[in-house]
XYZ file of C-alpha atoms in Angstrom:
506
model
C 56.130 27.644 15.797
C 57.803 30.261 13.616
C 61.407 29.067 13.925
C 61.150 25.286 14.071
C 57.536 24.747 12.987
C 55.903 23.244 16.087
C 54.594 24.013 19.556
C 56.995 23.420 22.465
C 56.881 20.212 24.484
C 55.664 20.253 28.088
C 59.247 19.815 29.269
C 60.373 22.798 27.169
C 57.565 24.998 28.494
C 58.383 24.116 32.091
C 62.115 24.704 31.577
C 61.455 28.138 30.069
C 58.906 29.102 32.737
C 61.282 28.028 35.464
C 64.188 30.082 34.123
C 64.479 33.125 36.387
C 67.652 34.581 34.879
C 67.612 37.650 32.657
C 67.884 37.243 28.915
C 66.013 33.976 28.709
C 64.254 34.947 25.468
C 67.617 35.658 23.863
C 68.937 32.309 25.131
C 65.864 30.462 23.808
C 66.209 32.061 20.359
C 69.916 31.205 20.378
C 69.089 27.546 21.127
C 66.373 27.328 18.493
C 68.748 28.748 15.892
C 71.689 26.692 17.091
C 72.963 23.158 16.715
C 70.523 21.676 19.257
C 67.554 22.304 16.975
C 69.395 22.263 13.662
C 67.469 19.341 12.163
C 64.043 20.683 13.177
C 64.966 24.157 11.943
C 66.097 22.739 8.610
C 62.974 20.600 8.240
C 60.658 23.531 8.954
C 62.369 25.985 6.638
C 62.751 23.362 3.923
C 58.961 23.145 3.956
C 58.575 26.925 3.836
C 60.986 27.329 0.937
C 59.724 24.294 -0.969
C 56.195 25.692 -0.901
C 57.507 29.047 -2.112
C 59.822 27.760 -4.848
C 57.844 24.868 -6.324
C 54.410 25.199 -4.670
C 52.612 22.888 -2.294
C 51.774 20.526 -5.143
C 55.107 20.706 -6.963
C 56.468 17.263 -7.685
C 53.287 15.473 -6.569
C 51.775 15.018 -10.025
C 52.831 11.963 -12.061
C 53.727 14.043 -15.134
C 55.710 16.586 -13.160
C 59.411 17.067 -13.980
C 59.985 18.341 -10.471
C 61.336 15.992 -7.787
C 59.996 17.277 -4.484
C 62.453 14.991 -2.729
C 65.289 16.514 -4.746
C 64.226 20.097 -3.945
C 63.917 19.258 -0.263
C 67.269 17.513 -0.179
C 69.010 20.605 -1.529
C 67.183 22.976 0.811
C 67.658 20.834 3.897
C 71.432 20.814 3.466
C 71.625 24.529 2.608
C 69.481 25.543 5.588
C 71.034 23.155 8.120
C 74.407 24.811 7.500
C 72.962 28.306 7.158
C 74.222 28.843 3.608
C 74.229 32.580 2.848
C 71.065 33.664 1.073
C 72.917 35.257 -1.834
C 74.709 31.944 -2.480
C 71.423 30.034 -2.344
C 69.899 32.473 -4.801
C 72.760 32.112 -7.263
C 72.554 28.321 -6.994
C 68.804 28.310 -7.671
C 68.843 30.814 -10.534
C 71.831 29.261 -12.334
C 71.270 25.546 -11.562
C 71.832 22.839 -14.138
C 71.674 19.065 -13.811
C 69.235 16.303 -12.976
C 66.365 17.060 -10.638
C 66.162 13.520 -9.359
C 68.276 12.240 -6.428
C 70.584 9.345 -7.152
C 71.473 10.381 -10.700
C 75.104 11.168 -11.554
C 74.511 14.871 -12.294
C 71.886 15.383 -9.584
C 71.454 18.996 -8.485
C 68.449 19.569 -6.260
C 68.481 23.310 -6.946
C 67.549 22.573 -10.575
C 64.013 21.751 -9.428
C 63.274 25.487 -9.034
C 63.215 25.931 -12.844
C 62.237 22.400 -13.901
C 58.510 23.114 -14.278
C 58.823 26.790 -15.283
C 60.495 26.670 -18.699
C 57.479 25.968 -20.887
C 56.412 28.735 -23.235
C 59.969 30.087 -23.346
C 60.329 30.445 -19.618
C 57.424 32.732 -18.860
C 56.920 31.189 -15.427
C 60.673 31.224 -14.729
C 60.637 34.975 -15.402
C 57.620 35.719 -13.241
C 58.643 33.483 -10.342
C 62.237 34.716 -10.214
C 61.061 38.324 -10.050
C 58.439 37.481 -7.426
C 60.631 35.426 -5.100
C 63.980 37.211 -5.289
C 63.031 40.779 -6.189
C 59.588 41.163 -4.610
C 58.086 42.166 -7.959
C 54.779 40.977 -9.463
C 55.340 41.030 -13.223
C 53.203 38.069 -14.304
C 50.568 39.992 -16.246
C 53.020 42.281 -18.047
C 53.930 39.539 -20.505
C 50.881 40.596 -22.489
C 50.563 44.335 -21.790
C 51.804 47.191 -19.640
C 50.507 46.856 -16.124
C 47.383 49.048 -15.729
C 48.001 49.864 -12.018
C 51.772 49.997 -11.572
C 55.026 50.989 -13.249
C 55.899 47.603 -14.774
C 56.029 47.628 -18.570
C 55.660 44.833 -21.103
C 59.166 45.378 -22.506
C 60.636 44.867 -19.007
C 59.078 41.403 -18.738
C 60.543 40.210 -22.036
C 63.900 41.814 -21.387
C 64.028 39.852 -18.105
C 62.769 36.756 -19.891
C 65.708 37.029 -22.315
C 68.022 35.919 -19.525
C 66.356 32.479 -19.565
C 66.514 31.818 -23.332
C 69.690 29.711 -23.037
C 67.890 27.328 -20.657
C 66.136 24.099 -21.600
C 64.576 21.269 -19.586
C 64.998 17.738 -20.877
C 62.310 15.173 -20.119
C 63.080 11.477 -19.557
C 60.449 8.763 -19.041
C 60.746 6.625 -15.891
C 59.410 3.250 -14.852
C 58.458 4.686 -11.460
C 54.654 4.507 -11.034
C 54.721 7.433 -8.596
C 56.556 9.786 -10.980
C 56.559 9.038 -14.688
C 59.160 11.580 -15.780
C 62.483 13.021 -14.658
C 63.687 16.498 -15.554
C 67.167 17.754 -16.320
C 67.959 21.493 -16.638
C 70.628 22.278 -19.245
C 72.199 25.326 -20.814
C 72.555 25.604 -24.595
C 73.226 28.321 -27.147
C 70.295 30.578 -28.020
C 70.202 31.215 -31.721
C 67.480 33.791 -31.493
C 64.246 33.757 -33.374
C 66.063 34.754 -36.534
C 68.620 31.929 -36.203
C 71.646 34.151 -35.653
C 73.362 33.576 -32.261
C 75.392 36.763 -32.676
C 72.137 38.766 -32.566
C 69.939 36.334 -30.596
C 66.810 38.374 -31.227
C 63.717 37.769 -29.102
C 60.369 39.074 -30.333
C 57.200 39.803 -28.438
C 53.820 41.135 -29.558
C 52.150 44.359 -28.414
C 48.371 44.433 -27.958
C 47.997 46.211 -31.300
C 49.754 43.321 -33.076
C 53.059 45.149 -33.593
C 56.183 43.054 -32.952
C 59.034 44.386 -30.786
C 62.520 43.000 -30.103
C 63.978 42.424 -26.643
C 67.490 41.724 -25.340
C 68.704 40.931 -21.795
C 68.033 43.968 -19.628
C 67.644 43.842 -15.816
C 64.658 45.453 -14.092
C 66.711 48.537 -13.171
C 67.523 49.190 -16.807
C 71.010 47.626 -16.772
C 71.610 45.879 -20.090
C 74.083 43.084 -20.683
C 75.402 44.888 -23.729
C 76.260 47.923 -21.564
C 77.882 45.704 -18.934
C 80.112 43.991 -21.463
C 81.031 47.336 -23.037
C 82.179 48.543 -19.620
C 84.208 45.370 -19.108
C 85.804 45.899 -22.486
C 86.662 49.475 -21.632
C 88.186 48.409 -18.303
C 90.197 45.545 -19.734
C 91.011 46.971 -23.122
C 89.456 43.900 -24.783
C 88.234 45.125 -28.170
C 86.168 41.938 -28.618
C 83.569 43.365 -26.263
C 81.792 45.378 -28.891
C 78.473 47.201 -28.866
C 76.233 44.128 -28.845
C 78.539 41.487 -27.373
C 76.396 41.105 -24.226
C 73.353 40.257 -26.367
C 74.973 37.195 -27.953
C 73.326 33.831 -27.469
C 76.409 31.629 -27.383
C 77.273 30.273 -23.944
C 80.978 30.607 -24.626
C 80.395 34.333 -24.995
C 77.736 35.054 -22.363
C 76.050 32.886 -19.741
C 72.885 34.864 -19.271
C 71.633 33.202 -16.078
C 75.022 33.682 -14.417
C 74.820 37.392 -15.241
C 71.204 37.573 -14.040
C 72.149 36.062 -10.651
C 74.877 38.682 -10.205
C 72.434 41.496 -11.032
C 69.788 40.149 -8.681
C 72.115 39.849 -5.685
C 73.650 43.287 -6.296
C 70.229 45.023 -6.393
C 68.634 46.643 -3.368
C 65.354 44.998 -4.372
C 66.994 41.691 -3.418
C 67.645 42.469 0.247
C 64.387 44.384 0.742
C 62.359 41.531 -0.789
C 63.660 38.866 1.632
C 63.344 41.209 4.631
C 59.735 41.945 3.695
C 59.029 38.224 3.221
C 60.611 37.273 6.561
C 58.828 40.054 8.416
C 55.546 38.797 7.003
C 56.362 35.244 8.073
C 56.959 36.216 11.678
C 54.483 39.094 12.119
C 51.650 37.784 9.945
C 51.810 40.834 7.617
C 54.723 42.276 5.669
C 55.435 45.928 5.104
C 53.440 45.562 1.868
C 50.461 43.497 0.917
C 51.181 41.162 -0.764
C 54.786 40.728 0.380
C 56.043 39.981 -3.142
C 54.724 43.135 -4.820
C 56.877 46.078 -3.761
C 57.124 49.301 -5.744
C 55.993 52.909 -6.056
C 52.432 51.596 -6.586
C 52.554 49.660 -3.323
C 54.737 51.578 -0.873
C 55.839 49.901 2.391
C 54.116 50.801 5.616
C 57.530 51.407 7.257
C 59.948 52.263 4.402
C 62.857 53.336 6.646
C 62.744 50.165 8.704
C 62.527 47.990 5.568
C 65.480 49.813 4.021
C 67.670 49.691 7.147
C 66.913 46.038 7.814
C 67.765 45.301 4.182
C 71.124 47.055 4.478
C 71.875 45.345 7.776
C 71.040 41.989 6.228
C 73.367 42.721 3.301
C 76.133 43.773 5.716
C 75.647 40.499 7.673
C 76.695 38.718 4.450
C 73.102 37.603 3.880
C 72.847 35.582 7.102
C 69.224 34.321 7.301
C 69.497 33.237 10.917
C 70.755 36.658 11.916
C 67.807 38.259 10.161
C 65.432 35.921 11.990
C 67.097 36.699 15.289
C 66.662 40.431 14.781
C 62.961 40.072 13.968
C 61.922 37.678 16.754
C 63.771 39.699 19.383
C 62.281 42.991 18.175
C 59.523 44.627 20.231
C 56.665 44.164 17.704
C 57.115 40.385 17.782
C 56.875 40.255 21.560
C 53.624 42.238 21.835
C 50.344 40.674 23.003
C 47.715 39.764 20.447
C 44.975 41.203 22.682
C 43.587 44.421 21.275
C 42.980 47.535 23.396
C 41.227 50.842 22.869
C 44.595 52.302 21.831
C 45.269 49.844 19.036
C 41.887 48.468 17.946
C 42.046 50.500 14.739
C 45.231 48.648 13.775
C 43.510 45.775 11.964
C 45.023 44.877 8.568
C 42.210 42.368 7.911
C 39.919 45.386 7.476
C 42.218 47.005 4.933
C 44.241 49.208 7.271
C 47.997 49.449 6.769
C 49.676 47.425 9.521
C 51.216 49.484 12.312
C 52.408 46.450 14.336
C 51.035 47.911 17.550
C 49.987 44.417 18.647
C 50.570 40.847 17.461
C 48.213 39.832 14.650
C 46.366 36.555 15.035
C 46.827 34.038 12.256
C 46.082 30.381 11.688
C 48.783 27.760 11.762
C 49.928 26.413 8.414
C 48.949 22.815 7.740
C 52.560 21.733 8.234
C 52.771 23.516 11.612
C 49.598 21.849 12.769
C 50.799 18.421 11.735
C 54.116 18.769 13.576
C 52.405 20.314 16.590
C 49.947 17.460 16.882
C 52.792 14.979 16.795
C 54.743 16.856 19.461
C 51.762 17.607 21.727
C 50.603 14.008 21.726
C 53.962 12.250 21.320
C 52.341 10.537 18.329
C 55.582 10.847 16.384
C 56.956 7.949 18.458
C 54.597 5.650 16.591
C 55.958 6.521 13.121
C 59.310 5.106 12.036
C 61.854 7.707 10.958
C 62.178 6.401 7.398
C 58.400 6.706 6.887
C 57.953 10.037 8.698
C 58.200 12.288 5.611
C 56.064 9.955 3.527
C 53.254 9.901 6.123
C 53.488 13.665 6.538
C 53.312 14.410 2.801
C 50.321 12.108 2.398
C 48.465 13.905 5.176
C 49.256 17.359 3.766
C 48.320 16.383 0.209
C 44.611 16.119 1.092
C 44.440 19.934 1.470
C 46.237 20.948 -1.755
C 44.887 21.317 -5.300
C 46.775 22.230 -8.467
C 44.693 24.058 -11.068
C 46.914 23.155 -14.041
C 46.807 26.762 -15.298
C 49.556 28.551 -17.193
C 50.620 30.417 -14.072
C 50.944 27.250 -12.012
C 47.989 28.182 -9.842
C 47.106 26.089 -6.822
C 44.910 26.319 -3.762
C 44.725 24.924 -0.263
C 41.576 24.000 1.619
C 43.458 24.447 4.908
C 41.978 27.867 5.451
C 39.110 27.445 7.884
C 37.077 25.411 5.398
C 34.649 22.600 6.170
C 37.106 19.917 4.910
C 39.715 21.254 7.325
C 37.296 21.272 10.255
C 36.109 17.726 9.541
C 39.680 16.475 9.179
C 40.632 17.960 12.528
C 37.486 16.690 14.268
C 37.401 13.175 12.869
C 40.529 12.523 10.804
C 42.872 9.577 11.505
C 45.710 11.809 12.779
C 43.481 13.403 15.420
C 41.943 10.041 16.294
C 45.416 8.698 16.895
C 46.391 11.850 18.832
C 43.334 11.595 21.130
C 43.455 7.834 21.609
C 43.885 6.494 25.143
C 45.102 3.067 24.178
C 47.920 1.607 26.254
C 51.216 3.453 25.680
C 49.573 6.587 24.352
C 50.264 10.017 25.905
C 46.750 10.171 27.361
C 47.082 6.691 28.896
C 50.407 7.564 30.443
C 49.021 10.747 31.977
C 45.787 9.084 33.173
C 47.642 6.153 34.776
C 50.405 8.202 36.397
C 49.974 7.686 40.163
C 52.199 10.652 40.964
C 49.724 13.109 39.421
C 46.393 14.102 40.910
C 43.473 14.973 38.628
C 44.271 18.706 38.623
C 47.903 18.025 37.636
C 46.739 15.727 34.837
C 44.497 18.425 33.471
C 47.336 20.946 33.817
C 49.594 18.681 31.770
C 47.097 18.685 28.896
C 46.855 22.485 28.891
C 50.612 22.834 28.883
C 50.884 20.381 25.973
C 48.194 22.100 23.896
C 48.453 25.763 24.855
C 51.822 26.134 26.613
C 49.972 27.582 29.612
C 48.296 26.432 32.771
C 44.495 26.199 32.899
C 42.491 28.963 34.554
C 40.479 28.341 37.671
C 37.290 28.279 35.568
C 38.800 25.723 33.204
C 39.801 23.509 36.162
C 36.233 23.725 37.469
C 34.706 22.760 34.090
C 37.151 19.861 33.763
C 36.241 18.573 37.199
C 32.577 18.754 36.275
C 33.386 16.626 33.197
C 35.233 14.144 35.401
C 32.157 13.869 37.602
C 29.901 13.399 34.548
C 32.155 10.525 33.502
C 31.603 8.852 36.839
C 35.255 9.077 37.729
C 36.552 7.478 34.514
C 39.661 9.643 34.345
C 40.868 8.228 31.014
C 37.601 8.944 29.222
C 37.324 12.425 30.728
C 40.869 13.338 29.760
C 40.166 12.084 26.252
C 37.157 14.424 25.974
C 39.138 17.367 27.339
C 42.096 16.650 25.030
C 39.898 16.433 21.943
C 38.273 19.755 22.826
C 41.628 21.458 23.346
C 43.072 20.253 20.023
C 39.953 21.458 18.186
C 39.890 24.861 19.843
C 40.773 28.179 18.258
C 43.490 28.646 20.819
C 45.370 25.602 19.581
C 45.208 26.358 15.890
C 45.762 30.120 16.074
C 49.209 31.639 16.458
C 48.669 34.383 19.014
């Protein structure tokens, strides 16, 4: 579920259970992260990163400049070939070109910024800090943060790196998406019209205006960087304010920002914290993208050492995943005992990772798991698979249209989710016993007795065999159905797919 985004097949469960050699977990992880599962791995993590970078609704609105297909195309290729994370970050932060596949200057990475450059790139600033630095700076555009160390001047100094960036809008004849976006770089003349000064002004709460120039979150200014380069090279052109200039031929601000991001320790700690939260259900901080003195990690030494190890691995995402899923906390049972019952982050406690924390599948995981468990994916042609999937997922997502790009999902234990899983077309198809369906094949298999047929359903849904009590209850249902095995299996299968055990990662 966590590596390739789905439950295992019955054949995969049986193969793993039947492996009696030592190191089978390591071998399984190696296979899941290797060439055998490369396409499934890339599809799963493309979904995870798309939702993070452009949101669950990004590119689904007719007026959107984002091409969801373009974003996914870029991510799928990068992830399939395990592109180093620092390289991906540079490509996303510095991208230019058309967002739409098929165009001459297409660059799928440009979709990250395509919908974030309105109002002088306020959202680009906030999202870049959140995703790549683990810093929540959104509200500091208007005032100093009341509860942490982030200051208003820091937001606008970071924002200054995006002032050479523009997004061009082009109308399309496509009824599904009316516009196409293109991210371009151009000189920034500043708000006074002088590209040599390239002044940027922001307003304090008392109405006073202040000026900002490109300065990274750690206090490193571009002007200081270029002064150092001048000192090292003897180039007298690099004067006091050269790094503040708005001309691209002098300074490419986003290129400089990408270098500063990747060189910072916040960069490696942010992705480690995010990945730990993905696999363990909780990061070292809550939320995972708000790290700082105001929100100290639960395990600072582990976060720091994992960050350094990740940096030394040349930013290998698969290596980071391998370390986490083979670590002891990930292998622990989710059952609570007297010794660890106080370790419950849902009640506000800091996570100690003394047991595995229950969490609900994401909508995408549930969709893929239903297809795999029921072999329903065989009924959808490959070229329509993504289209059908996106249409099913879209019913749970809502964009608010707010300045901060807010959105919500109803796939969170809500009534719409429950009704969709109980009565929706995907579940109806998954629990159908028409000829050729998984249930029909199991019911009509003469080589399986009734107990083995029931066992197959439990392996498909839960990756475990049924208990003696569950076998007894299933046999009682068979008797109540007057021996109609197909109908009884259909009832059992529907109940399994709608159970907490199926939808909870445990």
